[in-house]
PDB file of C-alpha atoms and ligand atoms in Angstrom:
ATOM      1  CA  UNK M  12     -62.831  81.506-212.551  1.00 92.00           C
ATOM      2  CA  UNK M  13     -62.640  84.511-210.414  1.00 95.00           C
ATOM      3  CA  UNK M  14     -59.390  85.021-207.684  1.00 97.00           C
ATOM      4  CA  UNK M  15     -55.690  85.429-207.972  1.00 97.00           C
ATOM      5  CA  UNK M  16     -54.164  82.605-209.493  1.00 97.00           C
ATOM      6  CA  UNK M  17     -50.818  83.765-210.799  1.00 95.00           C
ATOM      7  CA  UNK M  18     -49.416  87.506-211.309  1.00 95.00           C
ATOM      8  CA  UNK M  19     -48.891  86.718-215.200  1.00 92.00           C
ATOM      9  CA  UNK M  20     -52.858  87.374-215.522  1.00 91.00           C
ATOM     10  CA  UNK M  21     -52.659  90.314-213.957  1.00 95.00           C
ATOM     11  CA  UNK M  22     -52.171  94.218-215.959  1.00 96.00           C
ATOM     12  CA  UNK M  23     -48.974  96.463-214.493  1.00 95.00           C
ATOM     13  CA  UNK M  24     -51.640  98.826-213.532  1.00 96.00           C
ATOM     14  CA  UNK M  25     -53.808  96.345-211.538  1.00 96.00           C
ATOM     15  CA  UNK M  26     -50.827  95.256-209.549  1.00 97.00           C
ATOM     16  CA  UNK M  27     -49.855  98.776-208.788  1.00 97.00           C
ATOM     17  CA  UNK M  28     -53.050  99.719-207.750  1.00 97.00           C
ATOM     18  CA  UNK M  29     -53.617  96.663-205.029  1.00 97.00           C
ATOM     19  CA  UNK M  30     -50.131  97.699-204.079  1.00 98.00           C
ATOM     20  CA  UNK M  31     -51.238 101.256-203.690  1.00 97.00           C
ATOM     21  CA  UNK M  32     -54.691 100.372-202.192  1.00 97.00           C
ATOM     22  CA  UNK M  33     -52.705  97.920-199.317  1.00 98.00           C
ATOM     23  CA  UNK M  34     -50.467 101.330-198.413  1.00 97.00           C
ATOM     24  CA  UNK M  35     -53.946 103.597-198.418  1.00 97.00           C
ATOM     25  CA  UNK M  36     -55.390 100.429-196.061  1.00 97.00           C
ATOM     26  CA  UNK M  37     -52.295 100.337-194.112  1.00 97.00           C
ATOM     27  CA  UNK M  38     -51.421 104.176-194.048  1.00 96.00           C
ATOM     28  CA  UNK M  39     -55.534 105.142-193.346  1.00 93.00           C
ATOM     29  CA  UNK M  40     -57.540 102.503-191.788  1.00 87.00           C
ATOM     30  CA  UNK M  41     -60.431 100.197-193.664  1.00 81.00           C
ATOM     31  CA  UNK M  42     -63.477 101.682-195.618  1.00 80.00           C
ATOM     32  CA  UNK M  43     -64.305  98.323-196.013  1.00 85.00           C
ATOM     33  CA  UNK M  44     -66.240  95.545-194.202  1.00 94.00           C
ATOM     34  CA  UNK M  45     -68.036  92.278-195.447  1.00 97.00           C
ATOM     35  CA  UNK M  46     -69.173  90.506-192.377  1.00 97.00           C
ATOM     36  CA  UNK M  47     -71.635  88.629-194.449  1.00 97.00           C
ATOM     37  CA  UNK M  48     -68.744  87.150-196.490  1.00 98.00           C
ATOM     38  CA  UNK M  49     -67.686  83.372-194.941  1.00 98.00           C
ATOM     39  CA  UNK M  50     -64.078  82.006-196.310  1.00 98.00           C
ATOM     40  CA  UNK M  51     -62.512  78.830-196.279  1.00 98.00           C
ATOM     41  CA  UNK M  52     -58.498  77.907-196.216  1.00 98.00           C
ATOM     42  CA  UNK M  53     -57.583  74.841-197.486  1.00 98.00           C
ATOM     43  CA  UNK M  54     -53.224  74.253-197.288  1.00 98.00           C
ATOM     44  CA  UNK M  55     -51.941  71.395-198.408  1.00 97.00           C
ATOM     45  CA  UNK M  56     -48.566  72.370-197.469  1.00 95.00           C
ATOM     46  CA  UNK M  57     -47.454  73.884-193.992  1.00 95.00           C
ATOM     47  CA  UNK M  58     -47.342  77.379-193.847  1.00 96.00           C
ATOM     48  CA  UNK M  59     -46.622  79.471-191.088  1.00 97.00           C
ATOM     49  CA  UNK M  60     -46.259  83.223-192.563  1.00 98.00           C
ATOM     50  CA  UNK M  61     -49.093  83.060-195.713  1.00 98.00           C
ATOM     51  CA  UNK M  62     -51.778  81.092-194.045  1.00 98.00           C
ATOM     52  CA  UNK M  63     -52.163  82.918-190.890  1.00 98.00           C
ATOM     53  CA  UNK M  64     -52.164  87.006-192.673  1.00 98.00           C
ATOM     54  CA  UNK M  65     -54.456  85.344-194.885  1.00 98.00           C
ATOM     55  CA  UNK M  66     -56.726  84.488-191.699  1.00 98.00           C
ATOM     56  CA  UNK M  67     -55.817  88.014-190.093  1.00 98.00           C
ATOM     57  CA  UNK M  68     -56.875  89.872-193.272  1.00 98.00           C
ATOM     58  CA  UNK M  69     -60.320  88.155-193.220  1.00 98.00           C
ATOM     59  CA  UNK M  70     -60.729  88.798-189.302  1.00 97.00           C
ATOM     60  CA  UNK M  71     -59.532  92.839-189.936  1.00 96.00           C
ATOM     61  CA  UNK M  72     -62.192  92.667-192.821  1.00 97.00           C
ATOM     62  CA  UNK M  73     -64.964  91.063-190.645  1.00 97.00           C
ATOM     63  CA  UNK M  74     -65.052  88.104-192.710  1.00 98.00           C
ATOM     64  CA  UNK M  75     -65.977  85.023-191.095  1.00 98.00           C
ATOM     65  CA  UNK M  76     -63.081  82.211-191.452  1.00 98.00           C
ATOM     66  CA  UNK M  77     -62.706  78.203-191.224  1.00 98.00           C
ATOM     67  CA  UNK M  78     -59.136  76.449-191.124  1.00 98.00           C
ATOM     68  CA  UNK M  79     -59.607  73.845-192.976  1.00 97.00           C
ATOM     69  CA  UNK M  80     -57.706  70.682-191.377  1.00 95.00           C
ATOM     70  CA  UNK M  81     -56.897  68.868-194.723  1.00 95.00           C
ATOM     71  CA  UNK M  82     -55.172  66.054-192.606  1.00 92.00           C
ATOM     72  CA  UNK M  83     -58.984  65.102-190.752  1.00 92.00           C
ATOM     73  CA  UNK M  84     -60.600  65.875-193.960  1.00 93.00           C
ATOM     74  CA  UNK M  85     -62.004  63.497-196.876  1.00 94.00           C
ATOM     75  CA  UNK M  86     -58.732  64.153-199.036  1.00 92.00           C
ATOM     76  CA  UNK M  87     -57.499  61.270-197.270  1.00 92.00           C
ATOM     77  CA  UNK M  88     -60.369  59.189-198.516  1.00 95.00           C
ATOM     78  CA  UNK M  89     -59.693  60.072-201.997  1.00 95.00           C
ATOM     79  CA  UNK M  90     -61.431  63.092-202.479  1.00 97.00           C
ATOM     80  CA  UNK M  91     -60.531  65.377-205.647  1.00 97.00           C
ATOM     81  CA  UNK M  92     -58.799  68.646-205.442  1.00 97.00           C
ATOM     82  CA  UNK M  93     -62.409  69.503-207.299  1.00 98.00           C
ATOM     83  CA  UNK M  94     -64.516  67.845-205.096  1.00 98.00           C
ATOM     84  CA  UNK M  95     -63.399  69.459-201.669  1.00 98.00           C
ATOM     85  CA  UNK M  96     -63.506  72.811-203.546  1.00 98.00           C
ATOM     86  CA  UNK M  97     -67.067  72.183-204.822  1.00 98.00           C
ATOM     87  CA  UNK M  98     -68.105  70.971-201.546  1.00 98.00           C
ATOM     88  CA  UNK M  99     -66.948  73.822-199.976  1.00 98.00           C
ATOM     89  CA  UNK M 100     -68.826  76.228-202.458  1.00 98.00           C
ATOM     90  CA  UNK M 101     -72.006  74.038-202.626  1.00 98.00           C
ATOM     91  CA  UNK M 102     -71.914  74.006-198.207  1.00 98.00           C
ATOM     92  CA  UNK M 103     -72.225  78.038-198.349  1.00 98.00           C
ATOM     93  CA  UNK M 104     -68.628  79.436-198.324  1.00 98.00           C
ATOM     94  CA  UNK M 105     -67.903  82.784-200.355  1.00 98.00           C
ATOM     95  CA  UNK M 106     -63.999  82.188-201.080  1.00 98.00           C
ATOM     96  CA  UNK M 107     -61.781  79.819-200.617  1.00 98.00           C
ATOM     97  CA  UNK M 108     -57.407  80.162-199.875  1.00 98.00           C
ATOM     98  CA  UNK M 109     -55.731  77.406-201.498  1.00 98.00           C
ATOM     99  CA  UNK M 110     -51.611  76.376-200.935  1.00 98.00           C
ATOM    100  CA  UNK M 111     -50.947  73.179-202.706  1.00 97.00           C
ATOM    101  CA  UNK M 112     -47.813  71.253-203.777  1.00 94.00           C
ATOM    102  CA  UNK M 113     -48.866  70.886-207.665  1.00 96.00           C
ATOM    103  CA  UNK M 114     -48.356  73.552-210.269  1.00 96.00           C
ATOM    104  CA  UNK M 115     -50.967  75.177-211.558  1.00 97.00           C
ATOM    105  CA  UNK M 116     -53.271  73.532-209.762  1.00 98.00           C
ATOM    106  CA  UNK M 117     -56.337  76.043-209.703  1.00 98.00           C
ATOM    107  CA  UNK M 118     -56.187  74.389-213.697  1.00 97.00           C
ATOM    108  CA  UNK M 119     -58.291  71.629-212.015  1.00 97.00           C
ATOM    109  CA  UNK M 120     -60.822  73.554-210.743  1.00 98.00           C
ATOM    110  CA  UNK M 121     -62.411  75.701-213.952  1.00 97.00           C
ATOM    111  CA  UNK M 122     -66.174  75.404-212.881  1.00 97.00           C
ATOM    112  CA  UNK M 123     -65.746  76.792-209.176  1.00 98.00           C
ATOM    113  CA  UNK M 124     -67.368  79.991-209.078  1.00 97.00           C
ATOM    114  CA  UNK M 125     -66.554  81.312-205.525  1.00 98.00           C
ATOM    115  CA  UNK M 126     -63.283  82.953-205.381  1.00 98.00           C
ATOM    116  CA  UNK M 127     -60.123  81.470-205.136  1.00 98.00           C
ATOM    117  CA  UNK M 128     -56.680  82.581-203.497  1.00 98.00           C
ATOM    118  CA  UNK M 129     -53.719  81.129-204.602  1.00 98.00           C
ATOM    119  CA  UNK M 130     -51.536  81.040-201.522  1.00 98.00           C
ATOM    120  CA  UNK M 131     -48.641  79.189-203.260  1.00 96.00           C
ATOM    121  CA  UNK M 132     -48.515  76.330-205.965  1.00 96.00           C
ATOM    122  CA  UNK M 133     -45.402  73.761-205.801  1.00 92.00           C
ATOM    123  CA  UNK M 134     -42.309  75.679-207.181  1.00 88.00           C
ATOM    124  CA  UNK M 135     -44.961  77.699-209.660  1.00 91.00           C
ATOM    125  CA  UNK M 136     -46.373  81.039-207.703  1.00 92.00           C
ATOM    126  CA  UNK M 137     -46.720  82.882-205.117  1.00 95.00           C
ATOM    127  CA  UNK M 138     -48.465  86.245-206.267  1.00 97.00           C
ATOM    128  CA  UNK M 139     -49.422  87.557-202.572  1.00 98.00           C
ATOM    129  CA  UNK M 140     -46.230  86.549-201.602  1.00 97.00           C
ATOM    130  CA  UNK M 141     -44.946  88.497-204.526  1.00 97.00           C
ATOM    131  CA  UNK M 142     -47.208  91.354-203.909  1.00 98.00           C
ATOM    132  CA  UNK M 143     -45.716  92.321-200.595  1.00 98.00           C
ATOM    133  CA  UNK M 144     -42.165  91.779-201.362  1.00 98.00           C
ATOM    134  CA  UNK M 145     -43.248  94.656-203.828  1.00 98.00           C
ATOM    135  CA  UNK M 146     -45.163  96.811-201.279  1.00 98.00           C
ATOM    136  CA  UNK M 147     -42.137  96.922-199.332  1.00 98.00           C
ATOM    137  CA  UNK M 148     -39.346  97.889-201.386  1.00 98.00           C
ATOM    138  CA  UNK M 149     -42.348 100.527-203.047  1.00 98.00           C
ATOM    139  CA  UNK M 150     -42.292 101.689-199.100  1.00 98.00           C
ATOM    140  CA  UNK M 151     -38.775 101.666-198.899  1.00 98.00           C
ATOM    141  CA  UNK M 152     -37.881 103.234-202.719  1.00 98.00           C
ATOM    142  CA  UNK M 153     -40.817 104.702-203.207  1.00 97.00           C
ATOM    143  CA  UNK M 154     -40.874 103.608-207.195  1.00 96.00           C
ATOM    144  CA  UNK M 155     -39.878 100.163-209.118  1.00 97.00           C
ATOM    145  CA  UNK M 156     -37.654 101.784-211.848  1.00 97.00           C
ATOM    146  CA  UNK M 157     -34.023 101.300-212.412  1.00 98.00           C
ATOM    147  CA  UNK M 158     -33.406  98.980-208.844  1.00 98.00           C
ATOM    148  CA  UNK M 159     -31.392  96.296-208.758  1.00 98.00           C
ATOM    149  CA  UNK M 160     -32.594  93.160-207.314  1.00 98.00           C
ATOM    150  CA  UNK M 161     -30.514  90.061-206.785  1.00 98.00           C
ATOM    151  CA  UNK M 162     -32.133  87.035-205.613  1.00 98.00           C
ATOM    152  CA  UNK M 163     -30.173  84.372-203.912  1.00 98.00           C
ATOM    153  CA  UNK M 164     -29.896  80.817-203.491  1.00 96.00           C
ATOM    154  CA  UNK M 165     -32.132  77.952-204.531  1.00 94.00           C
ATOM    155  CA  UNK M 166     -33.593  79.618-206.987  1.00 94.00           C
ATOM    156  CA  UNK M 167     -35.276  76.746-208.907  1.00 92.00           C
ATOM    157  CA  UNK M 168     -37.459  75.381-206.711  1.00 90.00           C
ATOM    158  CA  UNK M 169     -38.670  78.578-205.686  1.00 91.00           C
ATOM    159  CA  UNK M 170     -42.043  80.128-206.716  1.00 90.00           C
ATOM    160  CA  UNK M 171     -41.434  83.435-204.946  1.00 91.00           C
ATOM    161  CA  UNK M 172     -38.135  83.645-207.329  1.00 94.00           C
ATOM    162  CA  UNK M 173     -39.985  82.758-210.459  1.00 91.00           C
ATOM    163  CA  UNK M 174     -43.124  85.229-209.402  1.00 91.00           C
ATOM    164  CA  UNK M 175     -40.686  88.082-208.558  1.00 96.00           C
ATOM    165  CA  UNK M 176     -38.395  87.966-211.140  1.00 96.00           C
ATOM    166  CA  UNK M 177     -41.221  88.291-213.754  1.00 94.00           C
ATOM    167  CA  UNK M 178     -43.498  90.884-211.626  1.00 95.00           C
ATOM    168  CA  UNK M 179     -40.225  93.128-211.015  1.00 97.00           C
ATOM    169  CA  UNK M 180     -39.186  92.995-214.724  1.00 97.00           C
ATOM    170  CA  UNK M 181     -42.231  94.190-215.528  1.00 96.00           C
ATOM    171  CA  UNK M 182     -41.786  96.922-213.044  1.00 97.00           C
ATOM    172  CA  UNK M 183     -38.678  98.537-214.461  1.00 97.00           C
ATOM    173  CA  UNK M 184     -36.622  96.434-212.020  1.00 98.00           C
ATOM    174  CA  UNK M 185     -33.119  94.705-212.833  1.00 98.00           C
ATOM    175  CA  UNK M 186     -33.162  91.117-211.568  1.00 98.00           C
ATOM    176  CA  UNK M 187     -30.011  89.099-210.899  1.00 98.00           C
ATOM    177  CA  UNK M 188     -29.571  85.272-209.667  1.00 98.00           C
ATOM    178  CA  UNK M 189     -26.810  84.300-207.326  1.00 98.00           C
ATOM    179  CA  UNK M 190     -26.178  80.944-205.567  1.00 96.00           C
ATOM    180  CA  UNK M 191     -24.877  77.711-206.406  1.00 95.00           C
ATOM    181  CA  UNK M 192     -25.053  76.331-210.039  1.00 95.00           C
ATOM    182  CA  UNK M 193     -27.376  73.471-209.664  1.00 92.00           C
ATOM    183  CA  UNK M 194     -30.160  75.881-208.027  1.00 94.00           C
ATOM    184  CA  UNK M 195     -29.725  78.449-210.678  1.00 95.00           C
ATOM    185  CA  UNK M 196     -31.869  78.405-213.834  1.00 93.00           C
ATOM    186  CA  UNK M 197     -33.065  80.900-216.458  1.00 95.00           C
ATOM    187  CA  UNK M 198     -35.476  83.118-214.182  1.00 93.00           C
ATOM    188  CA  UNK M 199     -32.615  86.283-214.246  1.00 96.00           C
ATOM    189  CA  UNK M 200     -28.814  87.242-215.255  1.00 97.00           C
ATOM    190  CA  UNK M 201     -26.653  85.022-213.436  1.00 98.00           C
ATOM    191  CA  UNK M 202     -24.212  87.476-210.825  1.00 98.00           C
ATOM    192  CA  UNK M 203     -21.552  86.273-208.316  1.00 97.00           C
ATOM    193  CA  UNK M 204     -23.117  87.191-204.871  1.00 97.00           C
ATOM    194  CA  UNK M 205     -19.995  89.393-204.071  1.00 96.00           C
ATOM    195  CA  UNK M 206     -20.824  91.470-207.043  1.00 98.00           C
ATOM    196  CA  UNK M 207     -24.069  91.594-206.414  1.00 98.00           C
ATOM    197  CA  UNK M 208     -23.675  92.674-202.599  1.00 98.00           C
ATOM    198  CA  UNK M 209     -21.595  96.048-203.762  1.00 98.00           C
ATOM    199  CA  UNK M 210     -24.039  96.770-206.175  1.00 98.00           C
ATOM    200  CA  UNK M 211     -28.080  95.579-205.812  1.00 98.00           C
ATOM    201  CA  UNK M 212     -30.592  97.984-203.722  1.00 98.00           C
ATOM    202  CA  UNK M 213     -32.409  94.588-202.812  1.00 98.00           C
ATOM    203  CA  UNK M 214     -30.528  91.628-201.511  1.00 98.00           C
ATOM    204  CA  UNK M 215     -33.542  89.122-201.456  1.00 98.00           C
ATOM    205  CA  UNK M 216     -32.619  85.187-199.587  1.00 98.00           C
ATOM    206  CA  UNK M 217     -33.945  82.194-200.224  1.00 97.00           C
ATOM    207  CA  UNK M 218     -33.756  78.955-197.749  1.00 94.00           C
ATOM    208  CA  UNK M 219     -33.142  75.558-199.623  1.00 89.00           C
ATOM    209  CA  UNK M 220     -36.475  73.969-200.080  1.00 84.00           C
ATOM    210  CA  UNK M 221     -35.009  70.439-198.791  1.00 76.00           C
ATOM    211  CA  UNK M 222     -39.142  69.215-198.982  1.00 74.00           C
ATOM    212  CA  UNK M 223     -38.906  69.588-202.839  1.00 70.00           C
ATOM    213  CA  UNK M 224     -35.848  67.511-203.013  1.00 71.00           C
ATOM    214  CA  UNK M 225     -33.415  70.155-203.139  1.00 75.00           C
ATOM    215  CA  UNK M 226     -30.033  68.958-202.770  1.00 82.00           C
ATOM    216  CA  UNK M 227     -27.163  70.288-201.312  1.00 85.00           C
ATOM    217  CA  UNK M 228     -23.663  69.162-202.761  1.00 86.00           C
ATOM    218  CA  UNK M 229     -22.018  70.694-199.904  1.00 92.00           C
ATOM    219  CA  UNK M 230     -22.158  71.197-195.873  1.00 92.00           C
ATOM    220  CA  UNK M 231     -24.558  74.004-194.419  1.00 93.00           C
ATOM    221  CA  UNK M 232     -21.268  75.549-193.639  1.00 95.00           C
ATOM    222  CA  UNK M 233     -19.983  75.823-196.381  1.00 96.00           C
ATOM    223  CA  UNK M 234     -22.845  76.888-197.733  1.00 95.00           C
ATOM    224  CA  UNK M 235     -23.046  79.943-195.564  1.00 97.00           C
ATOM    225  CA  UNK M 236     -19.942  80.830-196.291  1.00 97.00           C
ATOM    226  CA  UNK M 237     -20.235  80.802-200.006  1.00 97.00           C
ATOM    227  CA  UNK M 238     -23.641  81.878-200.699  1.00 97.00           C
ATOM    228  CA  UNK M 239     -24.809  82.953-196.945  1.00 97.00           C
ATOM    229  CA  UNK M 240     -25.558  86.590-195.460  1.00 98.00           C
ATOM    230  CA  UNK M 241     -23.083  87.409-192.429  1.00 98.00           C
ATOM    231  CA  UNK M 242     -22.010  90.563-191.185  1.00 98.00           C
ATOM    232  CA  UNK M 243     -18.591  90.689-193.373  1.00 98.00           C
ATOM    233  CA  UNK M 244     -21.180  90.844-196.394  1.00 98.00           C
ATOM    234  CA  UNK M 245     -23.961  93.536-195.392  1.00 98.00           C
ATOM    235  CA  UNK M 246     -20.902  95.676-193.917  1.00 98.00           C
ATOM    236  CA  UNK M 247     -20.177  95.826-198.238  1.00 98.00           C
ATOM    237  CA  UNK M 248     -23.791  96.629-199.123  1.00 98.00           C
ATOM    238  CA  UNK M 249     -24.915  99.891-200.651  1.00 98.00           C
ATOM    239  CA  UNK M 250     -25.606 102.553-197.724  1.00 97.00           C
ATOM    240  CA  UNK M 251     -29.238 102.339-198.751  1.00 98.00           C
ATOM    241  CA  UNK M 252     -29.880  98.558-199.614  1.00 98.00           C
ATOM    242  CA  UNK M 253     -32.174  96.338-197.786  1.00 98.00           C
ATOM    243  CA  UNK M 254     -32.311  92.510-197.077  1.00 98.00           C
ATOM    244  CA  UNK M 255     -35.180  90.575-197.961  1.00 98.00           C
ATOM    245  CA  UNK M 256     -36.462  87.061-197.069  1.00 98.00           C
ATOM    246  CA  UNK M 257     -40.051  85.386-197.937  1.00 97.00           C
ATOM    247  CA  UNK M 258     -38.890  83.459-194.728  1.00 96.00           C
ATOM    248  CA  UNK M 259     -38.952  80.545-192.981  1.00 96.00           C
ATOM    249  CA  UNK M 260     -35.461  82.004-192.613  1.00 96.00           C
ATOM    250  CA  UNK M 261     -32.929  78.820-191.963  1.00 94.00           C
ATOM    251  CA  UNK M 262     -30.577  80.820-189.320  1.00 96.00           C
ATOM    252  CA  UNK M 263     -26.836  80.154-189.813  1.00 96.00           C
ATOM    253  CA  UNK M 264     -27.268  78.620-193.417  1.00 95.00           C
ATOM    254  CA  UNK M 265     -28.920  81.557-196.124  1.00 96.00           C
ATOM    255  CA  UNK M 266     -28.599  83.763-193.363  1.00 98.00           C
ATOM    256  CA  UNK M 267     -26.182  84.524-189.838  1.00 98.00           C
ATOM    257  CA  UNK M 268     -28.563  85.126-186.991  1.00 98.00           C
ATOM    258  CA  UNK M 269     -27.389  88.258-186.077  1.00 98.00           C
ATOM    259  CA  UNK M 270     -28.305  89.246-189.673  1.00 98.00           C
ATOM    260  CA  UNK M 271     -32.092  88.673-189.303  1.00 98.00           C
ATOM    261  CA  UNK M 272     -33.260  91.728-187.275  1.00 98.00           C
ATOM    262  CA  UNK M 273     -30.715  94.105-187.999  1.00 98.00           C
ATOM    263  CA  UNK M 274     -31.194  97.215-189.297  1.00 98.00           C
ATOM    264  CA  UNK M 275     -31.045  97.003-192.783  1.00 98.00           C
ATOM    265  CA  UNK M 276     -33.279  94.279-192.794  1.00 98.00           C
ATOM    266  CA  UNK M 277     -36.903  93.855-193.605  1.00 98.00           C
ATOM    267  CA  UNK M 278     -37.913  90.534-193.033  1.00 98.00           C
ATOM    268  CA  UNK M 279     -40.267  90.885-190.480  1.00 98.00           C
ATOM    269  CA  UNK M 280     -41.805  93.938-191.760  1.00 98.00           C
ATOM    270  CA  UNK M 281     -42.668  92.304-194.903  1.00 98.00           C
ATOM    271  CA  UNK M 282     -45.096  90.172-192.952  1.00 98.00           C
ATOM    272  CA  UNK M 283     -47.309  92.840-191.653  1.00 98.00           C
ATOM    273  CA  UNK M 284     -47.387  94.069-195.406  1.00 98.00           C
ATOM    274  CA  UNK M 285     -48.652  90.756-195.716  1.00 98.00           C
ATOM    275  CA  UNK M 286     -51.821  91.224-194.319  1.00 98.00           C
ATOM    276  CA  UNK M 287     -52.217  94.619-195.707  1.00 98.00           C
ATOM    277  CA  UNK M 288     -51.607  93.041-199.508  1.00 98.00           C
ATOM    278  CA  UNK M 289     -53.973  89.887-198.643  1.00 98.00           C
ATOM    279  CA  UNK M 290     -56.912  92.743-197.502  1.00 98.00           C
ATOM    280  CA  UNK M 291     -56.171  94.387-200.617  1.00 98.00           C
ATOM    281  CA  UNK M 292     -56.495  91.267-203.021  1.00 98.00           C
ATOM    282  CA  UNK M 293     -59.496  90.290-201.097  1.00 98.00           C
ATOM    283  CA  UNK M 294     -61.070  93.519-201.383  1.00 97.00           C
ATOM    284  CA  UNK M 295     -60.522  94.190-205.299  1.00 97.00           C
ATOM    285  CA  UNK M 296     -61.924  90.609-205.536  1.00 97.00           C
ATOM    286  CA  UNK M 297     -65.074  91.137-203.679  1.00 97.00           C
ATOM    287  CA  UNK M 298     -65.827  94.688-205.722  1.00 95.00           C
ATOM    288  CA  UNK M 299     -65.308  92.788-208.875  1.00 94.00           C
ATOM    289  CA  UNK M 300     -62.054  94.697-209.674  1.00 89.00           C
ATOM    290  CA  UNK M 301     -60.052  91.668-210.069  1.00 87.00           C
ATOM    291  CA  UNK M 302     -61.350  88.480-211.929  1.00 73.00           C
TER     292      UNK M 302
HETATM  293  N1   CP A  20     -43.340  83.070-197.115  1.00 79.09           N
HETATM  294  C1   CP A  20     -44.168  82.022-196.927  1.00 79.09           C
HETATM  295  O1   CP A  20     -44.881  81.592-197.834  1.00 79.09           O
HETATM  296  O2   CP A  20     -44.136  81.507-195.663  1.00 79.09           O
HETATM  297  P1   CP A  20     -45.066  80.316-195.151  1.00 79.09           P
HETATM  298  O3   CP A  20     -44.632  79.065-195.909  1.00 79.09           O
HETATM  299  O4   CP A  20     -44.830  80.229-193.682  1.00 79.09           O
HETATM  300  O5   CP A  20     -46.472  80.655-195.516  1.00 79.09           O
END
């Protein structure tokens, strides 16, 4: 199977260089076009943030795209994860995006032999997500080695904690955990959030992912004030650290409002890198320098 399934399959030195390549796309413009290429996206899940960069870096790379409405398709009928991919394939399309709520489930579809783009399976990966959270602290730091990273909150349910944590291990990167016991498991160190605030160059937030039963054993208010980002906190942050977010952010509970934009934040920057990363994946796919 060819595509970007998960980051595990993937060398340091390829994931550097679609980094690198997303900057040079970013930074320099496109060298690239493939207007004869015709993609599909297929999400299972809702997506706001993933499924629309995906769509924006087909359109920048003249590919042609079709939004898949899974609710009006024949999934309802019964149709197998296999069968709408291979229908999609056999009707003409040259790649395909995929978000679905099962692990692993690009296991399913060994056989398919247009690409595929994993755009998030159930609490298992996110590698594009993953990707730009790593483009933008490599625009930020300029190198992986020796930051601290602490990623907080509900931590196991979360594929863009499990992704991360591995990826930025890799990297040179120390990763820390922070947030209430139930949500923590062994992905990182365990740190208290107040230690972690005086001394991590990343603070990365997670919401609580209520749609995969996540509970909460206390109020949203307390919960902000235990394990939420409010001004009293960043004011304690290193002079140089950043906040991070995959987002949807969940304003007033993993994060205070007046938190989201401010300056040392890079939420919504780390969507445009979005695009950028998506391009880049797409690209090394298409040339055959990713499998
Ligand atoms: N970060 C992320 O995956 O957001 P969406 O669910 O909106 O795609």
């Amino acid at each position: 199977m060819r595509g970007l399934f998960n980051l595990k399959r993937l060398t340091t030195e390829q994931i550097v260089d679609i980094i690198d390549y997303a900057e040079a796309l970013k930074n320099n413009g496109l060298p690239v076009s493939y207007p004869d290429k015709k993609f599909a996206t297929l999400f299972f899940e809702n997506s706001t943030r993933t499924q629309n960069s995906f769509v924006m870096a087909m359109m920048k790379l003249g590919i042609q795209v079709d939004q898949i409405d899974v609710q009006h398709s024949s999934v309802t009928k019964g149709e197998t994860l296999y069968d709408t991919v291979r229908t999609l394939e056999y009707i003409g399309f040259d790649g395909v995006v995929i978000r679905h709520s099962q692990n692993e489930y690009y296991k399913e579809l060994e056989g398919i032999n247009m690409p595929i783009f994993n755009a998030g399976d159930g609490s298992g990966s996110h590698p594009t997500q993953s990707l730009l959270d790593l483009m933008t602290i490599k625009e930020e730091f300029h190198s992986f080695k020796g930051l601290k990273c602490c990623i907080v909150g509900d931590i196991i349910h979360s594929r863009v904690a499990h992704t991360n944590a591995e990826i930025m291990k890799r990297l040179g990167m120390e990763v820390y955990i922070a947030g209430p016991e139930s949500f923590l498991d062994d992905t990182a160190e365990v740190i208290s959030l107040d230690e972690a605030i005086k001394t991590c160059d990343v603070i990365m937030l997670l919401r609580v992912q209520f749609e995969r039963n996540a509970h909460l054993d206390m109020t949203k208010e307390e919960y902000h004030q235990k394990f939420g980002l409010y001004k009293e906190r960043v004011d304690k942050m290193k002079k140089t650290a950043i906040i991070m977010h995959p987002a949807p952010v969940n304003r007033g509970i993993e994060i205070a409002d007046d938190i989201v934009e401010c300056s040392r934040s890079r939420i919504f920057p780390q969507m445009t890198n979005g695009v950028y990363v998506r391009m880049s994946v797409i690209s090394r796919v298409l040339e055959g320098k990713l499998q």
